[in-house]
GROMACS .gro file of C-alpha atoms in nm:
model
  347
    1MET     CA    1   1.136  -0.362   2.846
    2ILE     CA    2   1.263  -0.514   2.521
    3THR     CA    3   1.022  -0.762   2.367
    4ASN     CA    4   1.161  -1.074   2.194
    5SER     CA    5   1.513  -0.947   2.262
    6THR     CA    6   1.671  -1.281   2.167
    7THR     CA    7   1.508  -1.281   1.821
    8PRO     CA    8   1.619  -0.993   1.599
    9ALA     CA    9   1.347  -0.822   1.397
   10LEU     CA   10   1.437  -0.830   1.030
   11CYS     CA   11   1.418  -0.597   0.732
   12LEU     CA   12   1.350  -0.717   0.379
   13ASP     CA   13   1.721  -0.679   0.302
   14ASP     CA   14   1.793  -0.946   0.565
   15LEU     CA   15   1.606  -1.211   0.364
   16THR     CA   16   1.637  -1.394   0.037
   17LEU     CA   17   1.401  -1.632  -0.141
   18ILE     CA   18   1.501  -1.998  -0.173
   19PRO     CA   19   1.409  -2.184  -0.493
   20ALA     CA   20   1.187  -2.489  -0.455
   21PRO     CA   21   1.377  -2.822  -0.474
   22TYR     CA   22   1.222  -2.868  -0.817
   23SER     CA   23   0.980  -2.674  -1.033
   24LEU     CA   24   0.719  -2.817  -1.266
   25ILE     CA   25   0.705  -2.481  -1.445
   26THR     CA   26   0.900  -2.484  -1.770
   27SER     CA   27   0.841  -2.118  -1.864
   28ARG     CA   28   0.761  -1.813  -1.654
   29LYS     CA   29   0.480  -1.740  -1.899
   30GLU     CA   30   0.288  -2.016  -1.721
   31CYS     CA   31   0.280  -1.800  -1.406
   32ASN     CA   32   0.005  -1.546  -1.339
   33PRO     CA   33   0.113  -1.213  -1.181
   34TYR     CA   34  -0.244  -1.087  -1.147
   35ILE     CA   35  -0.460  -1.123  -0.835
   36ASN     CA   36  -0.798  -1.138  -1.008
   37THR     CA   37  -0.957  -1.191  -1.347
   38LYS     CA   38  -0.974  -0.815  -1.410
   39GLY     CA   39  -0.598  -0.783  -1.450
   40ALA     CA   40  -0.523  -0.623  -1.112
   41LEU     CA   41  -0.167  -0.641  -0.986
   42PRO     CA   42  -0.079  -0.656  -0.613
   43LEU     CA   43   0.022  -0.288  -0.616
   44PHE     CA   44  -0.122   0.033  -0.472
   45THR     CA   45  -0.013   0.390  -0.533
   46ALA     CA   46   0.058   0.580  -0.214
   47PRO     CA   47  -0.196   0.863  -0.166
   48MET     CA   48   0.062   1.130  -0.242
   49SER     CA   49   0.009   1.445  -0.448
   50SER     CA   50   0.343   1.408  -0.626
   51ILE     CA   51   0.217   1.078  -0.773
   52ILE     CA   52  -0.157   1.060  -0.823
   53ASP     CA   53  -0.461   1.286  -0.860
   54GLU     CA   54  -0.791   1.307  -1.046
   55THR     CA   55  -0.615   1.367  -1.379
   56ASN     CA   56  -0.400   1.053  -1.402
   57TRP     CA   57  -0.545   0.780  -1.180
   58VAL     CA   58  -0.709   0.609  -1.479
   59THR     CA   59  -0.366   0.578  -1.645
   60PHE     CA   60  -0.238   0.382  -1.344
   61ALA     CA   61  -0.560   0.182  -1.314
   62ASN     CA   62  -0.537   0.079  -1.679
   63GLU     CA   63  -0.198  -0.077  -1.598
   64GLY     CA   64  -0.355  -0.288  -1.322
   65ILE     CA   65  -0.248  -0.066  -1.032
   66SER     CA   66  -0.493   0.023  -0.755
   67THR     CA   67  -0.497   0.394  -0.680
   68ILE     CA   68  -0.580   0.625  -0.388
   69ILE     CA   69  -0.668   0.988  -0.458
   70PRO     CA   70  -0.480   1.202  -0.201
   71ARG     CA   71  -0.626   1.457   0.038
   72THR     CA   72  -0.479   1.747  -0.158
   73VAL     CA   73  -0.754   1.695  -0.419
   74PRO     CA   74  -1.072   1.887  -0.325
   75ILE     CA   75  -1.313   1.674  -0.123
   76GLU     CA   76  -1.595   1.730  -0.374
   77ILE     CA   77  -1.387   1.564  -0.647
   78ARG     CA   78  -1.279   1.284  -0.416
   79LEU     CA   79  -1.638   1.205  -0.324
   80GLU     CA   80  -1.731   1.192  -0.692
   81LEU     CA   81  -1.456   0.935  -0.751
   82MET     CA   82  -1.504   0.717  -0.442
   83THR     CA   83  -1.711   0.453  -0.622
   84GLN     CA   84  -1.442   0.412  -0.887
   85THR     CA   85  -1.119   0.421  -0.686
   86PHE     CA   86  -1.002   0.460  -0.328
   87ILE     CA   87  -1.000   0.815  -0.192
   88ALA     CA   88  -0.801   0.933   0.109
   89VAL     CA   89  -0.989   1.122   0.378
   90SER     CA   90  -0.893   1.283   0.706
   91VAL     CA   91  -1.060   1.188   1.033
   92GLU     CA   92  -1.264   1.508   1.024
   93GLU     CA   93  -1.382   1.433   0.669
   94PHE     CA   94  -1.458   1.073   0.763
   95ILE     CA   95  -1.677   1.181   1.053
   96LYS     CA   96  -1.857   1.446   0.847
   97PHE     CA   97  -1.934   1.245   0.536
   98PHE     CA   98  -1.958   0.888   0.665
   99CYS     CA   99  -2.052   0.901   1.034
  100THR     CA  100  -2.328   1.161   1.058
  101PRO     CA  101  -2.683   1.017   1.026
  102GLU     CA  102  -2.803   1.251   0.750
  103ASN     CA  103  -2.503   1.181   0.528
  104GLN     CA  104  -2.518   0.808   0.600
  105LYS     CA  105  -2.881   0.800   0.488
  106SER     CA  106  -2.802   0.983   0.164
  107LEU     CA  107  -2.499   0.765   0.091
  108HIS     CA  108  -2.696   0.448   0.164
  109LYS     CA  109  -2.956   0.551  -0.092
  110THR     CA  110  -2.698   0.642  -0.357
  111LEU     CA  111  -2.495   0.324  -0.322
  112THR     CA  112  -2.800   0.096  -0.310
  113GLU     CA  113  -2.983   0.254  -0.603
  114ASN     CA  114  -2.672   0.243  -0.822
  115ASN     CA  115  -2.547  -0.094  -0.693
  116GLN     CA  116  -2.211   0.062  -0.606
  117LYS     CA  117  -1.948   0.048  -0.335
  118ALA     CA  118  -1.747   0.334  -0.187
  119TYR     CA  119  -1.372   0.292  -0.134
  120ILE     CA  120  -1.234   0.496   0.156
  121CYS     CA  121  -0.880   0.523   0.290
  122LEU     CA  122  -0.877   0.676   0.639
  123ASP     CA  123  -0.540   0.845   0.600
  124ILE     CA  124  -0.387   0.902   0.944
  125ALA     CA  125  -0.034   0.877   1.079
  126ASN     CA  126  -0.108   0.657   1.380
  127GLY     CA  127  -0.344   0.372   1.301
  128HIS     CA  128  -0.329   0.245   1.659
  129VAL     CA  129  -0.563   0.514   1.796
  130LYS     CA  130  -0.860   0.319   1.932
  131ALA     CA  131  -1.107   0.602   1.872
  132PHE     CA  132  -1.028   0.594   1.498
  133ILE     CA  133  -1.065   0.216   1.483
  134ASP     CA  134  -1.402   0.249   1.660
  135LEU     CA  135  -1.514   0.502   1.398
  136CYS     CA  136  -1.433   0.249   1.126
  137GLU     CA  137  -1.622  -0.020   1.313
  138GLY     CA  138  -1.931   0.201   1.332
  139VAL     CA  139  -1.924   0.274   0.958
  140LYS     CA  140  -1.874  -0.095   0.873
  141LYS     CA  141  -2.172  -0.192   1.091
  142GLU     CA  142  -2.382   0.069   0.913
  143PHE     CA  143  -2.276   0.000   0.554
  144ARG     CA  144  -2.124  -0.351   0.565
  145ASP     CA  145  -1.956  -0.427   0.231
  146LYS     CA  146  -2.106  -0.118   0.066
  147VAL     CA  147  -1.817   0.084   0.209
  148GLN     CA  148  -1.469  -0.065   0.177
  149ILE     CA  149  -1.235   0.084   0.436
  150MET     CA  150  -0.857   0.097   0.431
  151ALA     CA  151  -0.697   0.217   0.755
  152GLY     CA  152  -0.359   0.230   0.923
  153ASN     CA  153  -0.071   0.257   0.938
  154ILE     CA  154   0.012   0.005   1.208
  155ALA     CA  155   0.346  -0.128   1.330
  156ASN     CA  156   0.236  -0.363   1.607
  157PRO     CA  157   0.114  -0.708   1.497
  158ALA     CA  158  -0.142  -0.721   1.780
  159ALA     CA  159  -0.323  -0.423   1.625
  160TYR     CA  160  -0.424  -0.645   1.335
  161MET     CA  161  -0.676  -0.822   1.560
  162LEU     CA  162  -0.840  -0.489   1.643
  163TYR     CA  163  -0.882  -0.429   1.270
  164VAL     CA  164  -1.034  -0.774   1.229
  165GLN     CA  165  -1.283  -0.705   1.509
  166ALA     CA  166  -1.372  -0.368   1.356
  167GLY     CA  167  -1.447  -0.526   1.018
  168ILE     CA  168  -1.190  -0.310   0.837
  169ASP     CA  169  -1.118  -0.435   0.484
  170TYR     CA  170  -0.756  -0.327   0.425
  171VAL     CA  171  -0.479  -0.245   0.672
  172ARG     CA  172  -0.170  -0.042   0.584
  173VAL     CA  173   0.131  -0.200   0.752
  174GLY     CA  174   0.456  -0.016   0.826
  175ILE     CA  175   0.561   0.300   1.012
  176GLY     CA  176   0.882   0.491   0.954
  177THR     CA  177   1.003   0.293   0.651
  178GLY     CA  178   0.919   0.533   0.366
  179SER     CA  179   1.199   0.725   0.197
  180GLN     CA  180   1.029   1.059   0.273
  181CYS     CA  181   0.919   0.962   0.625
  182THR     CA  182   1.113   1.082   0.930
  183THR     CA  183   0.890   0.928   1.197
  184SER     CA  184   1.143   0.663   1.291
  185ALA     CA  185   1.437   0.903   1.292
  186ASN     CA  186   1.260   1.160   1.509
  187THR     CA  187   1.035   0.951   1.736
  188GLY     CA  188   1.212   0.613   1.747
  189VAL     CA  189   0.889   0.436   1.643
  190HIS     CA  190   0.944   0.159   1.389
  191PHE     CA  191   0.909  -0.216   1.330
  192PRO     CA  192   1.124  -0.378   1.058
  193MET     CA  193   0.900  -0.472   0.766
  194ALA     CA  194   0.992  -0.839   0.712
  195THR     CA  195   0.924  -0.951   1.069
  196LEU     CA  196   0.618  -0.727   1.094
  197LEU     CA  197   0.464  -0.889   0.785
  198GLU     CA  198   0.555  -1.237   0.908
  199TYR     CA  199   0.390  -1.183   1.246
  200ILE     CA  200   0.076  -1.028   1.100
  201ASN     CA  201   0.044  -1.298   0.836
  202ASN     CA  202   0.072  -1.565   1.108
  203ILE     CA  203  -0.216  -1.399   1.292
  204LYS     CA  204  -0.416  -1.370   0.971
  205SER     CA  205  -0.360  -1.737   0.883
  206ALA     CA  206  -0.484  -1.850   1.225
  207ILE     CA  207  -0.813  -1.662   1.201
  208LYS     CA  208  -1.108  -1.872   1.087
  209ASP     CA  209  -1.466  -1.798   0.985
  210VAL     CA  210  -1.448  -1.416   0.984
  211PRO     CA  211  -1.338  -1.171   0.714
  212LYS     CA  212  -0.970  -1.074   0.742
  213PRO     CA  213  -0.831  -0.735   0.638
  214LYS     CA  214  -0.604  -0.745   0.336
  215ILE     CA  215  -0.245  -0.658   0.422
  216VAL     CA  216  -0.102  -0.356   0.238
  217ALA     CA  217   0.274  -0.331   0.299
  218ASP     CA  218   0.357   0.038   0.291
  219GLY     CA  219   0.688   0.223   0.287
  220GLY     CA  220   1.047   0.190   0.174
  221PHE     CA  221   1.021  -0.038  -0.128
  222LYS     CA  222   1.317   0.039  -0.351
  223ASN     CA  223   1.340  -0.245  -0.602
  224TYR     CA  224   1.136  -0.527  -0.751
  225ASP     CA  225   1.285  -0.782  -0.510
  226ASP     CA  226   1.157  -0.587  -0.207
  227ILE     CA  227   0.803  -0.610  -0.342
  228ILE     CA  228   0.832  -0.979  -0.425
  229LYS     CA  229   0.970  -1.067  -0.080
  230ALA     CA  230   0.685  -0.874   0.085
  231LEU     CA  231   0.432  -1.077  -0.115
  232ALA     CA  232   0.612  -1.397  -0.013
  233LEU     CA  233   0.576  -1.289   0.351
  234GLY     CA  234   0.200  -1.257   0.316
  235ALA     CA  235   0.130  -0.906   0.190
  236ASP     CA  236  -0.180  -0.889  -0.030
  237TYR     CA  237  -0.058  -0.562  -0.181
  238VAL     CA  238   0.250  -0.344  -0.174
  239MET     CA  239   0.207   0.035  -0.169
  240LEU     CA  240   0.463   0.235  -0.366
  241GLY     CA  241   0.558   0.601  -0.344
  242LYS     CA  242   0.901   0.690  -0.478
  243VAL     CA  243   0.893   0.413  -0.741
  244PHE     CA  244   0.584   0.572  -0.897
  245ALA     CA  245   0.708   0.929  -0.843
  246GLU     CA  246   0.993   0.835  -1.077
  247CYS     CA  247   0.746   0.742  -1.353
  248GLN     CA  248   0.675   0.987  -1.633
  249GLU     CA  249   0.300   0.959  -1.575
  250ALA     CA  250   0.306   1.073  -1.211
  251CYS     CA  251   0.123   1.402  -1.164
  252GLY     CA  252   0.386   1.619  -0.999
  253PRO     CA  253   0.541   1.891  -1.218
  254ILE     CA  254   0.869   1.811  -1.393
  255LYS     CA  255   1.163   2.042  -1.446
  256SER     CA  256   1.467   1.998  -1.665
  257ILE     CA  257   1.825   2.031  -1.540
  258TRP     CA  258   2.164   1.963  -1.696
  259ARG     CA  259   2.388   1.709  -1.527
  260ASN     CA  260   2.728   1.614  -1.665
  261GLY     CA  261   2.632   1.755  -2.004
  262LYS     CA  262   2.306   1.560  -2.019
  263GLU     CA  263   1.948   1.683  -1.979
  264VAL     CA  264   1.781   1.517  -1.680
  265PHE     CA  265   1.417   1.551  -1.574
  266MET     CA  266   1.337   1.592  -1.206
  267ARG     CA  267   1.020   1.596  -0.995
  268GLU     CA  268   0.967   1.717  -0.638
  269TYR     CA  269   0.864   1.426  -0.416
  270PHE     CA  270   0.739   1.493  -0.064
  271GLY     CA  271   0.571   1.314   0.224
  272MET     CA  272   0.212   1.396   0.308
  273SER     CA  273   0.299   1.509   0.660
  274THR     CA  274   0.538   1.775   0.530
  275LYS     CA  275   0.438   2.136   0.575
  276LYS     CA  276   0.411   2.168   0.197
  277ALA     CA  277   0.152   1.889   0.184
  278GLN     CA  278  -0.031   2.031   0.484
  279SER     CA  279  -0.048   2.367   0.306
  280LEU     CA  280  -0.182   2.205  -0.012
  281MET     CA  281  -0.455   2.043   0.199
  282GLY     CA  282  -0.561   2.390   0.309
  283LYS     CA  283  -0.452   2.364   0.672
  284SER     CA  284  -0.411   2.704   0.835
  285GLU     CA  285  -0.203   2.577   1.128
  286LEU     CA  286   0.093   2.368   1.014
  287LYS     CA  287   0.217   2.093   1.246
  288THR     CA  288   0.573   1.975   1.296
  289SER     CA  289   0.658   1.766   0.993
  290GLU     CA  290   0.743   1.395   1.005
  291GLY     CA  291   0.841   1.392   0.638
  292ILE     CA  292   1.083   1.549   0.395
  293SER     CA  293   1.082   1.683   0.040
  294SER     CA  294   1.343   1.600  -0.221
  295MET     CA  295   1.394   1.595  -0.596
  296VAL     CA  296   1.380   1.257  -0.772
  297GLU     CA  297   1.478   1.177  -1.126
  298VAL     CA  298   1.200   1.084  -1.368
  299LYS     CA  299   1.344   0.760  -1.503
  300TYR     CA  300   1.091   0.552  -1.696
  301PRO     CA  301   0.742   0.527  -1.844
  302LEU     CA  302   0.488   0.351  -1.624
  303LYS     CA  303   0.425   0.076  -1.879
  304LYS     CA  304   0.794  -0.019  -1.880
  305TYR     CA  305   0.800  -0.046  -1.501
  306VAL     CA  306   0.485  -0.258  -1.497
  307THR     CA  307   0.614  -0.489  -1.771
  308ASN     CA  308   0.937  -0.543  -1.579
  309PHE     CA  309   0.748  -0.604  -1.255
  310LYS     CA  310   0.524  -0.866  -1.412
  311ASP     CA  311   0.822  -1.044  -1.569
  312TYR     CA  312   1.025  -1.047  -1.245
  313LEU     CA  313   0.724  -1.163  -1.042
  314ARG     CA  314   0.655  -1.441  -1.292
  315SER     CA  315   1.019  -1.545  -1.269
  316ALA     CA  316   1.007  -1.555  -0.887
  317LEU     CA  317   0.688  -1.762  -0.902
  318SER     CA  318   0.854  -2.011  -1.135
  319TYR     CA  319   1.155  -2.048  -0.902
  320ALA     CA  320   0.916  -2.121  -0.616
  321ASN     CA  321   0.713  -2.370  -0.826
  322CYS     CA  322   0.404  -2.151  -0.786
  323ARG     CA  323   0.165  -2.061  -1.065
  324ASP     CA  324   0.001  -1.758  -0.903
  325VAL     CA  325   0.050  -1.504  -0.626
  326SER     CA  326  -0.191  -1.674  -0.386
  327GLU     CA  327   0.007  -1.999  -0.405
  328PHE     CA  328   0.330  -1.800  -0.368
  329ARG     CA  329   0.211  -1.650  -0.038
  330ARG     CA  330   0.142  -1.999   0.096
  331LYS     CA  331   0.447  -2.185  -0.031
  332ALA     CA  332   0.738  -1.942  -0.074
  333VAL     CA  333   1.033  -2.002   0.159
  334LEU     CA  334   1.282  -1.735   0.262
  335THR     CA  335   1.602  -1.759   0.459
  336VAL     CA  336   1.776  -1.505   0.678
  337ILE     CA  337   2.109  -1.378   0.550
  338SER     CA  338   2.177  -1.139   0.837
  339PRO     CA  339   2.477  -1.243   1.051
  340LEU     CA  340   2.256  -1.184   1.357
  341ALA     CA  341   2.024  -1.472   1.280
  342ARG     CA  342   2.166  -1.715   1.028
  343ASN     CA  343   1.991  -2.041   0.939
  344THR     CA  344   1.650  -1.907   1.036
  345TYR     CA  345   1.377  -1.988   0.786
  346PHE     CA  346   1.059  -1.798   0.708
  347LYS     CA  347   0.763  -1.985   0.562
   0.00000   0.00000   0.00000
């Protein structure tokens, strides 16, 4: 069975933003690229060991980027950091530290006495597994807003409602789109990002009177325009891997090579389902990989990338006659440029 076979599902490359008929904004400086008063940008680092760890997450956070400490960092260090930044955990770690009564009691006491919250990313490949969603629901019922849970990834819009019912706070959206991910190529599982975000945002917009998980678009973002279009389609955040792996401040080791008579700096960049990542996590039995490893060029300092992103986002907001990202999500209009579905508008 092919669902919606008469309506092609679209990638971000199939869309372009349309300027508003007129804009009351005379300078892009009038537009606010931040999503709160603390200077946070709508960006997450992917929980990948070639990008982020306990030594550099503050550098990214100071630039307004939300971070997730990957599972290659020892669990003791991750647990120490979980009230300051998101930490990725496996299902086994989630059950041990957040689902067992003795650990729940201890965590309750710690969080309450210190007036803190814990930020947990349940880092699994298939976010559609009902048993994992039920685990999240149990932890949310126990801790409520004291534990903020990010889960996923999902690639079926209907799964969003299960996350709503479970009380999950953030949902990672997208399967098979990342540059180091081979899930789509090897399993055939995938949903083009633009249509996926549009469908999920429509569901989110229709929900009333209950908390709604924030949408984290994850995988395959190559340029600034990809990020901006995802925000226009309703993403609350965009999660970046390769873009940040190409920053000087990423944590993976750098080696120098000569290319065409010029010194170039390279970093190994690999998916977290690769056998290398599995080995770094201490797994004794390595599973078939759904990711690859490659060398990427280290191209720019983080601050330069962030400055450019803020300027381009401000510019897009001004074209759309929107003064902030929240207004942009509501009002931005995109059109389809694919020859398969011309003259179709996204709002």
